[in-house]
PDB file of C-alpha atoms in Angstrom:
ATOM      1  CA  UNK A 186    -118.367  83.821 -19.433  1.00 82.00           C
ATOM      2  CA  UNK A 187    -121.493  85.335 -17.635  1.00 87.00           C
ATOM      3  CA  UNK A 188    -121.122  86.266 -14.189  1.00 91.00           C
ATOM      4  CA  UNK A 189    -122.726  88.531 -11.266  1.00 95.00           C
ATOM      5  CA  UNK A 190    -120.690  90.147  -8.540  1.00 95.00           C
ATOM      6  CA  UNK A 191    -122.527  91.644  -5.644  1.00 95.00           C
ATOM      7  CA  UNK A 192    -121.383  93.379  -2.484  1.00 88.00           C
ATOM      8  CA  UNK A 193    -120.680  90.987   0.649  1.00 87.00           C
ATOM      9  CA  UNK A 194    -122.483  91.084   3.655  1.00 86.00           C
ATOM     10  CA  UNK A 195    -123.821  91.202   5.993  1.00 95.00           C
ATOM     11  CA  UNK A 196    -125.324  94.631   5.841  1.00 96.00           C
ATOM     12  CA  UNK A 197    -126.885  95.768   9.003  1.00 97.00           C
ATOM     13  CA  UNK A 198    -129.154  98.848   9.163  1.00 97.00           C
ATOM     14  CA  UNK A 199    -131.429 100.523  11.506  1.00 97.00           C
ATOM     15  CA  UNK A 200    -135.169 100.616  10.509  1.00 97.00           C
ATOM     16  CA  UNK A 201    -136.071 103.525   8.153  1.00 96.00           C
ATOM     17  CA  UNK A 202    -132.363 103.654   6.965  1.00 97.00           C
ATOM     18  CA  UNK A 203    -131.568 103.781   3.226  1.00 97.00           C
ATOM     19  CA  UNK A 204    -130.349 100.644   1.636  1.00 97.00           C
ATOM     20  CA  UNK A 205    -128.079 100.238  -1.402  1.00 97.00           C
ATOM     21  CA  UNK A 206    -126.951  96.722  -2.425  1.00 97.00           C
ATOM     22  CA  UNK A 207    -124.505  96.793  -5.376  1.00 97.00           C
ATOM     23  CA  UNK A 208    -124.426  94.436  -8.169  1.00 97.00           C
ATOM     24  CA  UNK A 209    -122.413  94.318 -11.307  1.00 97.00           C
ATOM     25  CA  UNK A 210    -122.438  91.939 -14.091  1.00 95.00           C
ATOM     26  CA  UNK A 211    -120.619  90.404 -16.933  1.00 93.00           C
ATOM     27  CA  UNK A 212    -122.741  88.940 -19.826  1.00 89.00           C
ATOM     28  CA  UNK A 213    -122.898  87.931 -23.543  1.00 81.00           C
ATOM     29  CA  UNK A 214    -125.484  89.756 -25.279  1.00 80.00           C
ATOM     30  CA  UNK A 215    -128.254  91.451 -23.604  1.00 82.00           C
ATOM     31  CA  UNK A 216    -129.420  89.620 -20.573  1.00 88.00           C
ATOM     32  CA  UNK A 217    -132.410  90.288 -18.372  1.00 90.00           C
ATOM     33  CA  UNK A 218    -131.404  91.053 -14.617  1.00 93.00           C
ATOM     34  CA  UNK A 219    -133.018  90.128 -11.508  1.00 94.00           C
ATOM     35  CA  UNK A 220    -133.126  90.466  -7.694  1.00 97.00           C
ATOM     36  CA  UNK A 221    -134.408  87.545  -5.777  1.00 97.00           C
ATOM     37  CA  UNK A 222    -134.933  87.373  -1.974  1.00 96.00           C
ATOM     38  CA  UNK A 223    -134.549  84.561   0.377  1.00 93.00           C
ATOM     39  CA  UNK A 224    -136.360  84.791   3.621  1.00 92.00           C
ATOM     40  CA  UNK A 225    -135.196  82.575   6.454  1.00 85.00           C
ATOM     41  CA  UNK A 226    -136.094  79.078   5.858  1.00 81.00           C
ATOM     42  CA  UNK A 227    -137.789  79.831   2.664  1.00 85.00           C
ATOM     43  CA  UNK A 228    -137.239  79.502  -1.263  1.00 87.00           C
ATOM     44  CA  UNK A 229    -136.043  82.174  -3.487  1.00 93.00           C
ATOM     45  CA  UNK A 230    -138.781  84.591  -4.454  1.00 93.00           C
ATOM     46  CA  UNK A 231    -138.683  87.070  -7.399  1.00 94.00           C
ATOM     47  CA  UNK A 232    -138.362  90.681  -5.955  1.00 97.00           C
ATOM     48  CA  UNK A 233    -137.953  92.492  -9.373  1.00 96.00           C
ATOM     49  CA  UNK A 234    -136.516  92.343 -12.807  1.00 94.00           C
ATOM     50  CA  UNK A 235    -135.570  94.458 -15.819  1.00 93.00           C
ATOM     51  CA  UNK A 236    -135.309  93.181 -19.339  1.00 89.00           C
ATOM     52  CA  UNK A 237    -133.344  95.960 -21.155  1.00 89.00           C
ATOM     53  CA  UNK A 238    -131.166  98.853 -20.690  1.00 92.00           C
ATOM     54  CA  UNK A 239    -132.502 101.859 -18.669  1.00 95.00           C
ATOM     55  CA  UNK A 240    -135.471  99.639 -17.566  1.00 95.00           C
ATOM     56  CA  UNK A 241    -136.313 100.256 -13.960  1.00 97.00           C
ATOM     57  CA  UNK A 242    -137.875  97.256 -11.843  1.00 96.00           C
ATOM     58  CA  UNK A 243    -139.663  98.050  -8.586  1.00 97.00           C
ATOM     59  CA  UNK A 244    -141.596  95.920  -6.113  1.00 97.00           C
ATOM     60  CA  UNK A 245    -142.552  96.565  -2.352  1.00 95.00           C
ATOM     61  CA  UNK A 246    -140.485  99.729  -2.252  1.00 97.00           C
ATOM     62  CA  UNK A 247    -137.387  98.251  -3.670  1.00 98.00           C
ATOM     63  CA  UNK A 248    -135.902  99.533  -6.974  1.00 98.00           C
ATOM     64  CA  UNK A 249    -133.051  98.677  -9.303  1.00 98.00           C
ATOM     65  CA  UNK A 250    -132.274 100.437 -12.781  1.00 98.00           C
ATOM     66  CA  UNK A 251    -130.557  98.238 -15.451  1.00 96.00           C
ATOM     67  CA  UNK A 252    -127.406 100.261 -16.580  1.00 96.00           C
ATOM     68  CA  UNK A 253    -125.660  98.973 -19.530  1.00 93.00           C
ATOM     69  CA  UNK A 254    -122.998 101.649 -19.616  1.00 93.00           C
ATOM     70  CA  UNK A 255    -121.646 100.540 -16.135  1.00 95.00           C
ATOM     71  CA  UNK A 256    -123.045  96.916 -16.205  1.00 95.00           C
ATOM     72  CA  UNK A 257    -124.854  97.529 -12.858  1.00 97.00           C
ATOM     73  CA  UNK A 258    -128.146  96.724 -11.367  1.00 97.00           C
ATOM     74  CA  UNK A 259    -127.877  98.066  -7.839  1.00 98.00           C
ATOM     75  CA  UNK A 260    -130.840  97.443  -5.480  1.00 98.00           C
ATOM     76  CA  UNK A 261    -132.234 100.431  -3.338  1.00 98.00           C
ATOM     77  CA  UNK A 262    -134.948 100.998  -0.865  1.00 98.00           C
ATOM     78  CA  UNK A 263    -135.586 104.254   0.636  1.00 96.00           C
ATOM     79  CA  UNK A 264    -136.653 103.163   4.025  1.00 96.00           C
ATOM     80  CA  UNK A 265    -136.006  99.423   5.313  1.00 97.00           C
ATOM     81  CA  UNK A 266    -138.238  97.565   7.623  1.00 97.00           C
ATOM     82  CA  UNK A 267    -137.347  94.755  10.148  1.00 96.00           C
ATOM     83  CA  UNK A 268    -139.361  92.430   7.769  1.00 95.00           C
ATOM     84  CA  UNK A 269    -137.011  93.277   5.036  1.00 97.00           C
ATOM     85  CA  UNK A 270    -134.219  91.210   6.830  1.00 96.00           C
ATOM     86  CA  UNK A 271    -133.335  88.479   4.293  1.00 96.00           C
ATOM     87  CA  UNK A 272    -130.624  87.445   1.870  1.00 96.00           C
ATOM     88  CA  UNK A 273    -130.862  89.231  -1.474  1.00 97.00           C
ATOM     89  CA  UNK A 274    -129.424  87.764  -4.794  1.00 97.00           C
ATOM     90  CA  UNK A 275    -128.702  89.526  -7.896  1.00 97.00           C
ATOM     91  CA  UNK A 276    -128.983  87.360 -11.118  1.00 95.00           C
ATOM     92  CA  UNK A 277    -128.903  87.432 -14.868  1.00 92.00           C
ATOM     93  CA  UNK A 278    -130.523  85.402 -17.372  1.00 88.00           C
ATOM     94  CA  UNK A 279    -128.173  83.629 -20.024  1.00 76.00           C
ATOM     95  CA  UNK A 280    -128.871  85.153 -23.443  1.00 69.00           C
ATOM     96  CA  UNK A 281    -130.933  81.821 -24.477  1.00 71.00           C
ATOM     97  CA  UNK A 282    -132.664  81.752 -21.033  1.00 67.00           C
ATOM     98  CA  UNK A 283    -131.386  78.420 -20.401  1.00 75.00           C
ATOM     99  CA  UNK A 284    -129.933  79.193 -16.985  1.00 83.00           C
ATOM    100  CA  UNK A 285    -129.427  81.830 -14.312  1.00 89.00           C
ATOM    101  CA  UNK A 286    -126.235  83.214 -12.927  1.00 92.00           C
ATOM    102  CA  UNK A 287    -126.382  84.378  -9.223  1.00 94.00           C
ATOM    103  CA  UNK A 288    -124.133  86.427  -7.264  1.00 95.00           C
ATOM    104  CA  UNK A 289    -123.219  85.105  -3.930  1.00 95.00           C
ATOM    105  CA  UNK A 290    -126.041  86.649  -1.981  1.00 96.00           C
ATOM    106  CA  UNK A 291    -126.040  89.761   0.506  1.00 96.00           C
ATOM    107  CA  UNK A 292    -127.650  89.224   3.869  1.00 96.00           C
ATOM    108  CA  UNK A 293    -129.396  92.356   5.339  1.00 97.00           C
ATOM    109  CA  UNK A 294    -130.188  92.738   8.994  1.00 96.00           C
ATOM    110  CA  UNK A 295    -132.571  95.371   9.823  1.00 97.00           C
ATOM    111  CA  UNK A 296    -132.698  96.356  13.589  1.00 96.00           C
ATOM    112  CA  UNK A 297    -135.527  98.137  15.381  1.00 95.00           C
TER     113      UNK A 297
ATOM    114  CA  UNK B 162    -151.182  78.523  -9.120  1.00 55.00           C
ATOM    115  CA  UNK B 163    -149.653  76.153  -6.417  1.00 73.00           C
ATOM    116  CA  UNK B 164    -146.067  77.169  -7.049  1.00 91.00           C
ATOM    117  CA  UNK B 165    -143.171  74.888  -7.474  1.00 94.00           C
ATOM    118  CA  UNK B 166    -143.030  71.983  -4.836  1.00 95.00           C
ATOM    119  CA  UNK B 167    -140.137  69.798  -3.766  1.00 96.00           C
ATOM    120  CA  UNK B 168    -139.881  66.717  -1.825  1.00 96.00           C
ATOM    121  CA  UNK B 169    -138.288  65.919   0.614  1.00 97.00           C
ATOM    122  CA  UNK B 170    -137.518  69.340   2.212  1.00 95.00           C
ATOM    123  CA  UNK B 171    -134.805  67.634   4.217  1.00 96.00           C
ATOM    124  CA  UNK B 172    -132.725  64.513   3.660  1.00 97.00           C
ATOM    125  CA  UNK B 173    -130.155  63.048   5.825  1.00 98.00           C
ATOM    126  CA  UNK B 174    -128.093  60.235   4.522  1.00 97.00           C
ATOM    127  CA  UNK B 175    -124.781  58.170   4.922  1.00 97.00           C
ATOM    128  CA  UNK B 176    -121.946  58.549   2.603  1.00 97.00           C
ATOM    129  CA  UNK B 177    -122.229  55.960  -0.260  1.00 97.00           C
ATOM    130  CA  UNK B 178    -126.168  55.900  -0.130  1.00 98.00           C
ATOM    131  CA  UNK B 179    -128.324  56.824  -3.113  1.00 98.00           C
ATOM    132  CA  UNK B 180    -130.728  59.528  -2.922  1.00 98.00           C
ATOM    133  CA  UNK B 181    -133.552  60.856  -4.948  1.00 98.00           C
ATOM    134  CA  UNK B 182    -135.410  64.179  -4.916  1.00 98.00           C
ATOM    135  CA  UNK B 183    -138.597  65.136  -6.703  1.00 98.00           C
ATOM    136  CA  UNK B 184    -139.686  68.492  -8.080  1.00 98.00           C
ATOM    137  CA  UNK B 185    -143.165  69.406  -9.268  1.00 97.00           C
ATOM    138  CA  UNK B 186    -143.162  72.644 -11.351  1.00 95.00           C
ATOM    139  CA  UNK B 187    -145.919  74.935 -11.928  1.00 93.00           C
ATOM    140  CA  UNK B 188    -148.207  73.173 -14.046  1.00 90.00           C
ATOM    141  CA  UNK B 189    -148.278  75.012 -17.349  1.00 86.00           C
ATOM    142  CA  UNK B 190    -144.486  75.454 -17.188  1.00 90.00           C
ATOM    143  CA  UNK B 191    -142.748  73.611 -19.775  1.00 88.00           C
ATOM    144  CA  UNK B 192    -139.197  74.357 -18.622  1.00 91.00           C
ATOM    145  CA  UNK B 193    -137.689  72.935 -15.420  1.00 94.00           C
ATOM    146  CA  UNK B 194    -134.227  73.703 -13.986  1.00 94.00           C
ATOM    147  CA  UNK B 195    -132.137  72.185 -11.232  1.00 96.00           C
ATOM    148  CA  UNK B 196    -129.558  74.197  -9.259  1.00 96.00           C
ATOM    149  CA  UNK B 197    -127.275  73.627  -6.260  1.00 96.00           C
ATOM    150  CA  UNK B 198    -126.658  76.035  -3.348  1.00 94.00           C
ATOM    151  CA  UNK B 199    -124.042  75.618  -0.821  1.00 93.00           C
ATOM    152  CA  UNK B 200    -123.907  77.679   2.449  1.00 88.00           C
ATOM    153  CA  UNK B 201    -123.092  81.436   1.720  1.00 86.00           C
ATOM    154  CA  UNK B 202    -123.206  80.973  -1.983  1.00 90.00           C
ATOM    155  CA  UNK B 203    -125.749  81.835  -4.820  1.00 92.00           C
ATOM    156  CA  UNK B 204    -127.367  78.914  -6.549  1.00 94.00           C
ATOM    157  CA  UNK B 205    -125.464  77.054  -9.353  1.00 94.00           C
ATOM    158  CA  UNK B 206    -126.795  75.722 -12.450  1.00 93.00           C
ATOM    159  CA  UNK B 207    -126.984  71.921 -12.729  1.00 95.00           C
ATOM    160  CA  UNK B 208    -129.286  71.207 -15.593  1.00 94.00           C
ATOM    161  CA  UNK B 209    -132.488  71.848 -17.447  1.00 92.00           C
ATOM    162  CA  UNK B 210    -135.469  70.339 -19.430  1.00 93.00           C
ATOM    163  CA  UNK B 211    -137.671  71.511 -22.032  1.00 90.00           C
ATOM    164  CA  UNK B 212    -140.543  69.324 -21.482  1.00 91.00           C
ATOM    165  CA  UNK B 213    -139.044  65.780 -21.407  1.00 92.00           C
ATOM    166  CA  UNK B 214    -135.782  66.693 -23.218  1.00 92.00           C
ATOM    167  CA  UNK B 215    -132.707  67.354 -21.022  1.00 92.00           C
ATOM    168  CA  UNK B 216    -131.040  70.049 -23.108  1.00 90.00           C
ATOM    169  CA  UNK B 217    -128.117  71.235 -21.079  1.00 88.00           C
ATOM    170  CA  UNK B 218    -125.907  69.875 -18.335  1.00 91.00           C
ATOM    171  CA  UNK B 219    -123.357  71.730 -16.149  1.00 90.00           C
ATOM    172  CA  UNK B 220    -119.926  70.272 -15.715  1.00 87.00           C
ATOM    173  CA  UNK B 221    -120.925  70.356 -12.019  1.00 82.00           C
ATOM    174  CA  UNK B 222    -123.267  67.346 -12.756  1.00 85.00           C
ATOM    175  CA  UNK B 223    -120.869  64.553 -12.440  1.00 88.00           C
ATOM    176  CA  UNK B 224    -121.727  61.017 -13.611  1.00 92.00           C
ATOM    177  CA  UNK B 225    -123.026  60.204 -10.146  1.00 96.00           C
ATOM    178  CA  UNK B 226    -125.917  62.518 -10.748  1.00 96.00           C
ATOM    179  CA  UNK B 227    -128.840  61.803 -13.052  1.00 95.00           C
ATOM    180  CA  UNK B 228    -132.119  63.906 -13.654  1.00 96.00           C
ATOM    181  CA  UNK B 229    -135.152  62.833 -15.550  1.00 96.00           C
ATOM    182  CA  UNK B 230    -138.480  64.232 -16.513  1.00 96.00           C
ATOM    183  CA  UNK B 231    -140.198  61.388 -17.901  1.00 91.00           C
ATOM    184  CA  UNK B 232    -143.588  62.924 -19.136  1.00 86.00           C
ATOM    185  CA  UNK B 233    -142.617  66.542 -19.201  1.00 85.00           C
ATOM    186  CA  UNK B 234    -144.063  67.216 -15.726  1.00 90.00           C
ATOM    187  CA  UNK B 235    -142.428  66.402 -12.560  1.00 96.00           C
ATOM    188  CA  UNK B 236    -138.682  65.772 -12.447  1.00 97.00           C
ATOM    189  CA  UNK B 237    -136.359  63.602 -10.420  1.00 97.00           C
ATOM    190  CA  UNK B 238    -132.792  64.238  -9.392  1.00 97.00           C
ATOM    191  CA  UNK B 239    -130.686  61.074  -8.375  1.00 97.00           C
ATOM    192  CA  UNK B 240    -127.326  61.280  -6.644  1.00 97.00           C
ATOM    193  CA  UNK B 241    -125.532  57.852  -6.373  1.00 97.00           C
ATOM    194  CA  UNK B 242    -122.763  57.040  -3.962  1.00 97.00           C
ATOM    195  CA  UNK B 243    -123.332  60.207  -2.149  1.00 97.00           C
ATOM    196  CA  UNK B 244    -120.219  61.992  -0.884  1.00 96.00           C
ATOM    197  CA  UNK B 245    -119.896  64.565   1.909  1.00 96.00           C
ATOM    198  CA  UNK B 246    -119.164  67.325  -0.731  1.00 95.00           C
ATOM    199  CA  UNK B 247    -122.902  66.621  -2.070  1.00 96.00           C
ATOM    200  CA  UNK B 248    -124.161  68.269   1.036  1.00 97.00           C
ATOM    201  CA  UNK B 249    -126.255  71.278  -0.171  1.00 96.00           C
ATOM    202  CA  UNK B 250    -129.563  72.789  -1.030  1.00 96.00           C
ATOM    203  CA  UNK B 251    -130.947  71.399  -4.134  1.00 97.00           C
ATOM    204  CA  UNK B 252    -133.292  73.786  -5.803  1.00 96.00           C
ATOM    205  CA  UNK B 253    -135.900  73.362  -8.613  1.00 96.00           C
ATOM    206  CA  UNK B 254    -137.184  76.066 -10.722  1.00 95.00           C
ATOM    207  CA  UNK B 255    -139.685  76.257 -13.616  1.00 93.00           C
ATOM    208  CA  UNK B 256    -140.609  78.836 -16.355  1.00 90.00           C
ATOM    209  CA  UNK B 257    -143.423  79.211 -18.715  1.00 85.00           C
ATOM    210  CA  UNK B 258    -142.036  78.666 -22.159  1.00 71.00           C
ATOM    211  CA  UNK B 259    -139.150  78.978 -24.246  1.00 61.00           C
ATOM    212  CA  UNK B 260    -137.687  82.507 -24.253  1.00 58.00           C
ATOM    213  CA  UNK B 261    -139.456  83.358 -20.970  1.00 58.00           C
ATOM    214  CA  UNK B 262    -136.985  84.820 -18.653  1.00 70.00           C
ATOM    215  CA  UNK B 263    -138.483  84.563 -15.133  1.00 85.00           C
ATOM    216  CA  UNK B 264    -137.733  81.313 -13.177  1.00 90.00           C
ATOM    217  CA  UNK B 265    -139.979  80.507 -10.188  1.00 92.00           C
ATOM    218  CA  UNK B 266    -138.167  78.470  -7.562  1.00 94.00           C
ATOM    219  CA  UNK B 267    -139.384  75.769  -5.233  1.00 95.00           C
ATOM    220  CA  UNK B 268    -138.420  75.784  -1.559  1.00 93.00           C
ATOM    221  CA  UNK B 269    -135.565  73.462  -2.035  1.00 95.00           C
ATOM    222  CA  UNK B 270    -134.318  70.110  -0.607  1.00 97.00           C
ATOM    223  CA  UNK B 271    -131.529  70.222   1.897  1.00 96.00           C
ATOM    224  CA  UNK B 272    -129.229  67.247   1.645  1.00 98.00           C
ATOM    225  CA  UNK B 273    -126.904  66.360   4.602  1.00 97.00           C
ATOM    226  CA  UNK B 274    -124.504  63.563   3.768  1.00 97.00           C
ATOM    227  CA  UNK B 275    -122.674  62.008   7.206  1.00 96.00           C
TER     228      UNK B 275
END
């Protein structure tokens, strides 16, 4: 069945460091891929998405490229800020868009 | 666009009691989804509605759980005879139309069963 695997956290970085959070997936057909972010005490917010192979999603300095050959959608940011501290979830939509499959989340702590 | 809203935000109940949660989706969205999220895990799909029709249910949704969306607008999720294992965050999401892949999430209802 469809599934998402993402790197375990927590990830602790200093401000302005480079961020990579790995995400790989298994899916039937050609899913869309997403990164959601959850700030403390808040709901899930869409960060970025990509709908087909080789698409790059980007938002707020974050980027991720849909790699069909490696079934990956790694999240990157060149220079993290303290305000980026949150839990990041990788997700894919089922082929019929009836549900999402989420990874277990990666907690990011950014220290000043 | 007021976003997806959920009520209550927190619910504490005793084992064996019934609880009901409400979700109001974004107004023009005709798809509505329920997920459950336990500590340290990602959300897990429970069920979804296309307008008022409940089209899919997860095996996670035991017979103590029931969801409705009577007029194709707001939805309710009821848990009967709650158990401690039901303690979790219950998330609601909505999307615009069939085939639309982006789901917008509400803030969730955190349930604690004592």
